[in-house]
């Protein structure tokens, strides 16, 4: 090892801090019995220490931090999405099976003829938990309840004191007995107290007594069934819920592997597939319309501005790219106010010109029109800047030759300008298509994907695109989350994005660029 | 084009452009006017307010229920740290890809190219569940914390930024490093003293692009944050207007103006680079 100069000490110190944190997480993961993640963490710790302590891994020292971030926050989430799409993860199926079983087994019921206990409560100060003394109503046996545990005691136990000599125990280890009024004051606390007694549980019944509650369910691991101890009915796991022969299901459910069910649901269940298909088609229409309108207007303005003799070109350029400089979330919200159907300026102007007002935001068709207009406003400056660059690279000779041949202005545009600009900007137009395909902000901030599609079982709106649809499936308040179905839709977006980009890479030779790096 | 252009056509050109400028400016001026209009309502707002008032701006900084100033500070803080971290990570990662030949280099480049194809927000469900689980180990970087958002943004842009940065570093001539090497500079010194200063322009551009991107990001912040005082401006403003637009238009407009101005200034500083940057990166600003 090299001499210990300052740089080395710093490196070792940083590595030590990292290792300390990593080992700490490893311990927590071990306690949580999360072994798969623990294994990944241990491998990660080893790799990172190796890279920074070995002298053979020079380039990796630079690349590793970025790689870790990329793997954790891009690659892993993408792969995890694939996994989720094959599960029923979502509301009602958040827990894993082990957790769900222990939740179900923690459900108790009160038998028709429960054992009951009179109780007295004892208290030392505000901090310590109450101590309870139980007396079995049938045989008079005494039990001491401390911190959730029951212990049988005899009357002569030295902890139980009768300081007043009236035959009643009024102190336990310095805890004073509570009068009835104090018990009423503490009733909320006492109600929450649970004591386990054999396989049963003691809970407060009324101000004088506790009763024994029995577990309602028992899990039979060998046969993988949940048995209802009251009726001996058996519940078998079906799609993440324990279900009996009559189809009754226990809560909570658990997450489980579903195979292709989510994908199948998208295609075959008409309540899901019909709105999904509408969302799917509109996503393509939206992306295509966005590219065509922004490119059309952008190119048109670029041609107007592409004139050296024109005055004020610089000023025009700055003013025209202003919409592009404002964060989209702000301008979309401004437009949302302007398109407000009752009080927005757009409808007020229409009425002033003697036209009737339009149900923007309430009618699917008109909301789509408004969205395309808003996105035109947002997106044309980018296309204009690109087109201006492309126009400048077209040689003037081409136009001179065309003029000599008697070509009209339209013909010059149609046969020289447009094809050359399209070739130059083709890849960027495809990228813009892919971007708008996933343009969540404009769609969601403008109207949250609404108006709703009538009769849809999933929260699908008339202006929802696939990405906003997955968001609503996962996080829309009030509906419950269906992460599994959302992930299946995301997979579809993956494949479409991948296909579009593959085509684009072929077009631009980006892959060749990688090969050149050999 | 050397075509003869008649005067009427020149005038028509200017007229069309001014019409387009009006289209561009209208929403901005409309919101600017509303922000100074004390009426604070969409109903019957004139373009030029009858009297100028700063009451909407005052509300921004005094409202208890909707802490705009806090949201703005949150957004700036998150975007600043995320951009700084992202630039640091990508600079380190791009350097070996540009300068060294090592095992796995080509596959590494291919991975970067592949990963940056998929927008990070596609994985919003997985990212949400990831931080939900992280919360049980490190509550300080779990759901509803700023570090969670910052880390997410830092990881999200590494692919495209490394690609951009490597492209720029490739253009720096190697002869300078060779000379330094002969003079006895160590590997890290070459990186720190030579490559880093020479890459300053692209560092600045990537920083600004990343800042604008993080500042404008909506969905991941929405998924990861939930208590009012921790929201970013994008999430806070949307929730604010989604509840009741008509009666909050003025205050919203004031917040929109304050929120947009820093970004407009940044954008104008780097506008040429943004276009060239996206030309090679293939992305579009959102």
Tab-separated table of N, CA, C and O in Angstrom, chain A residues 208-253:
chain	number	residue	atom	x	y	z
A	208	UNK	N	-65.446	-3.302	35.706
A	208	UNK	CA	-65.040	-4.185	36.799
A	208	UNK	C	-64.253	-5.388	36.324
A	208	UNK	O	-63.549	-5.990	37.105
A	209	UNK	N	-64.433	-5.757	35.051
A	209	UNK	CA	-63.903	-7.069	34.695
A	209	UNK	C	-63.205	-7.122	33.337
A	209	UNK	O	-63.445	-6.288	32.457
A	210	UNK	N	-62.343	-8.112	33.229
A	210	UNK	CA	-61.701	-8.488	31.977
A	210	UNK	C	-62.268	-9.836	31.549
A	210	UNK	O	-62.736	-10.602	32.389
A	211	UNK	N	-62.228	-10.140	30.262
A	211	UNK	CA	-62.706	-11.437	29.785
A	211	UNK	C	-61.661	-12.054	28.884
A	211	UNK	O	-60.802	-11.364	28.333
A	212	UNK	N	-61.769	-13.359	28.749
A	212	UNK	CA	-60.787	-14.079	27.950
A	212	UNK	C	-61.293	-14.201	26.517
A	212	UNK	O	-62.382	-14.721	26.285
A	213	UNK	N	-60.526	-13.722	25.564
A	213	UNK	CA	-60.886	-13.823	24.144
A	213	UNK	C	-60.029	-14.900	23.525
A	213	UNK	O	-58.866	-15.056	23.848
A	214	UNK	N	-60.637	-15.633	22.588
A	214	UNK	CA	-59.909	-16.738	21.986
A	214	UNK	C	-59.495	-16.395	20.561
A	214	UNK	O	-60.200	-15.641	19.885
A	215	UNK	N	-58.372	-16.929	20.097
A	215	UNK	CA	-57.964	-16.671	18.706
A	215	UNK	C	-58.990	-17.244	17.744
A	215	UNK	O	-59.502	-18.347	17.964
A	216	UNK	N	-59.301	-16.469	16.689
A	216	UNK	CA	-60.337	-16.901	15.757
A	216	UNK	C	-59.773	-17.800	14.670
A	216	UNK	O	-60.509	-18.595	14.084
A	217	UNK	N	-58.493	-17.653	14.386
A	217	UNK	CA	-57.930	-18.397	13.255
A	217	UNK	C	-56.601	-19.041	13.620
A	217	UNK	O	-55.866	-18.541	14.475
A	218	UNK	N	-56.326	-20.121	12.955
A	218	UNK	CA	-55.018	-20.736	13.091
A	218	UNK	C	-54.541	-21.157	11.711
A	218	UNK	O	-55.303	-21.735	10.934
A	219	UNK	N	-53.274	-20.855	11.428
A	219	UNK	CA	-52.728	-21.201	10.111
A	219	UNK	C	-52.084	-22.571	10.187
A	219	UNK	O	-51.283	-22.847	11.072
A	220	UNK	N	-52.469	-23.434	9.268
A	220	UNK	CA	-51.883	-24.768	9.185
A	220	UNK	C	-50.827	-24.746	8.085
A	220	UNK	O	-51.153	-24.746	6.893
A	221	UNK	N	-49.573	-24.709	8.515
A	221	UNK	CA	-48.507	-24.480	7.546
A	221	UNK	C	-48.348	-25.656	6.583
A	221	UNK	O	-48.103	-25.466	5.398
A	222	UNK	N	-48.526	-26.882	7.120
A	222	UNK	CA	-48.289	-28.057	6.286
A	222	UNK	C	-49.254	-28.101	5.108
A	222	UNK	O	-48.872	-28.445	3.995
A	223	UNK	N	-50.497	-27.700	5.337
A	223	UNK	CA	-51.479	-27.788	4.256
A	223	UNK	C	-51.759	-26.430	3.626
A	223	UNK	O	-52.565	-26.322	2.704
A	224	UNK	N	-51.107	-25.382	4.144
A	224	UNK	CA	-51.299	-24.027	3.639
A	224	UNK	C	-52.771	-23.618	3.662
A	224	UNK	O	-53.304	-23.110	2.671
A	225	UNK	N	-53.442	-23.855	4.789
A	225	UNK	CA	-54.821	-23.376	4.920
A	225	UNK	C	-54.963	-22.622	6.235
A	225	UNK	O	-54.251	-22.861	7.200
A	226	UNK	N	-55.897	-21.691	6.259
A	226	UNK	CA	-56.228	-20.940	7.451
A	226	UNK	C	-57.503	-21.553	8.017
A	226	UNK	O	-58.498	-21.677	7.291
A	227	UNK	N	-57.461	-21.976	9.279
A	227	UNK	CA	-58.628	-22.648	9.858
A	227	UNK	C	-59.355	-21.692	10.788
A	227	UNK	O	-58.741	-21.069	11.657
A	228	UNK	N	-60.666	-21.577	10.590
A	228	UNK	CA	-61.495	-20.791	11.499
A	228	UNK	C	-61.786	-21.656	12.714
A	228	UNK	O	-62.459	-22.687	12.610
A	229	UNK	N	-61.262	-21.265	13.883
A	229	UNK	CA	-61.351	-22.128	15.061
A	229	UNK	C	-62.770	-22.204	15.615
A	229	UNK	O	-63.083	-23.069	16.418
A	230	UNK	N	-63.655	-21.313	15.218
A	230	UNK	CA	-65.025	-21.355	15.706
A	230	UNK	C	-65.824	-22.425	14.975
A	230	UNK	O	-66.637	-23.125	15.544
A	231	UNK	N	-65.605	-22.513	13.669
A	231	UNK	CA	-66.450	-23.374	12.843
A	231	UNK	C	-65.666	-24.512	12.201
A	231	UNK	O	-66.249	-25.359	11.538
A	232	UNK	N	-64.323	-24.480	12.364
A	232	UNK	CA	-63.457	-25.430	11.678
A	232	UNK	C	-63.515	-25.323	10.159
A	232	UNK	O	-63.114	-26.238	9.448
A	233	UNK	N	-64.016	-24.184	9.672
A	233	UNK	CA	-64.005	-23.970	8.229
A	233	UNK	C	-62.576	-23.705	7.769
A	233	UNK	O	-61.782	-23.112	8.500
A	234	UNK	N	-62.283	-24.105	6.532
A	234	UNK	CA	-60.933	-23.896	6.029
A	234	UNK	C	-60.919	-22.848	4.932
A	234	UNK	O	-61.785	-22.833	4.067
A	235	UNK	N	-59.911	-21.986	4.992
A	235	UNK	CA	-59.735	-20.941	3.986
A	235	UNK	C	-58.430	-21.209	3.259
A	235	UNK	O	-57.373	-21.295	3.854
A	236	UNK	N	-58.530	-21.324	1.933
A	236	UNK	CA	-57.348	-21.580	1.123
A	236	UNK	C	-56.907	-20.298	0.419
A	236	UNK	O	-57.756	-19.467	0.083
A	237	UNK	N	-55.597	-20.132	0.208
A	237	UNK	CA	-55.144	-18.913	-0.493
A	237	UNK	C	-55.544	-18.920	-1.958
A	237	UNK	O	-55.213	-19.850	-2.697
A	238	UNK	N	-56.321	-17.919	-2.373
A	238	UNK	CA	-56.702	-17.761	-3.778
A	238	UNK	C	-56.395	-16.327	-4.177
A	238	UNK	O	-56.960	-15.392	-3.603
A	239	UNK	N	-55.495	-16.135	-5.109
A	239	UNK	CA	-55.135	-14.801	-5.607
A	239	UNK	C	-54.903	-13.813	-4.469
A	239	UNK	O	-55.398	-12.700	-4.477
A	240	UNK	N	-54.154	-14.234	-3.470
A	240	UNK	CA	-53.756	-13.307	-2.432
A	240	UNK	C	-54.781	-13.078	-1.342
A	240	UNK	O	-54.656	-12.121	-0.586
A	241	UNK	N	-55.805	-13.902	-1.264
A	241	UNK	CA	-56.740	-13.825	-0.140
A	241	UNK	C	-57.060	-15.237	0.337
A	241	UNK	O	-57.234	-16.145	-0.483
A	242	UNK	N	-57.185	-15.421	1.670
A	242	UNK	CA	-57.661	-16.712	2.172
A	242	UNK	C	-59.161	-16.772	1.946
A	242	UNK	O	-59.902	-15.908	2.401
A	243	UNK	N	-59.605	-17.810	1.230
A	243	UNK	CA	-60.986	-17.881	0.762
A	243	UNK	C	-61.564	-19.234	1.124
A	243	UNK	O	-60.899	-20.261	0.955
A	244	UNK	N	-62.806	-19.265	1.621
A	244	UNK	CA	-63.414	-20.556	1.921
A	244	UNK	C	-64.242	-21.050	0.736
A	244	UNK	O	-64.307	-20.385	-0.305
A	245	UNK	N	-64.888	-22.188	0.906
A	245	UNK	CA	-65.596	-22.793	-0.217
A	245	UNK	C	-66.758	-21.929	-0.695
A	245	UNK	O	-67.160	-22.008	-1.856
A	246	UNK	N	-67.315	-21.121	0.220
A	246	UNK	CA	-68.437	-20.259	-0.194
A	246	UNK	C	-67.938	-18.970	-0.852
A	246	UNK	O	-68.741	-18.125	-1.227
A	247	UNK	N	-66.620	-18.825	-0.934
A	247	UNK	CA	-66.083	-17.618	-1.568
A	247	UNK	C	-65.900	-16.454	-0.613
A	247	UNK	O	-65.586	-15.346	-1.038
A	248	UNK	N	-66.111	-16.671	0.701
A	248	UNK	CA	-65.853	-15.591	1.653
A	248	UNK	C	-64.348	-15.439	1.829
A	248	UNK	O	-63.622	-16.433	1.873
A	249	UNK	N	-63.907	-14.181	1.955
A	249	UNK	CA	-62.466	-13.947	1.999
A	249	UNK	C	-62.071	-13.234	3.272
A	249	UNK	O	-62.806	-12.393	3.790
A	250	UNK	N	-60.887	-13.550	3.783
A	250	UNK	CA	-60.386	-12.935	5.005
A	250	UNK	C	-59.540	-11.712	4.658
A	250	UNK	O	-58.881	-11.662	3.623
A	251	UNK	N	-59.558	-10.753	5.573
A	251	UNK	CA	-58.685	-9.581	5.430
A	251	UNK	C	-57.627	-9.626	6.515
A	251	UNK	O	-57.890	-10.125	7.593
A	252	UNK	N	-56.467	-9.085	6.317
A	252	UNK	CA	-56.009	-8.487	5.062
A	252	UNK	C	-55.533	-9.539	4.063
A	252	UNK	O	-55.253	-10.660	4.449
A	253	UNK	N	-55.479	-9.127	2.808
A	253	UNK	CA	-54.922	-10.002	1.781
A	253	UNK	C	-53.409	-9.873	1.769
A	253	UNK	O	-52.829	-9.129	2.539
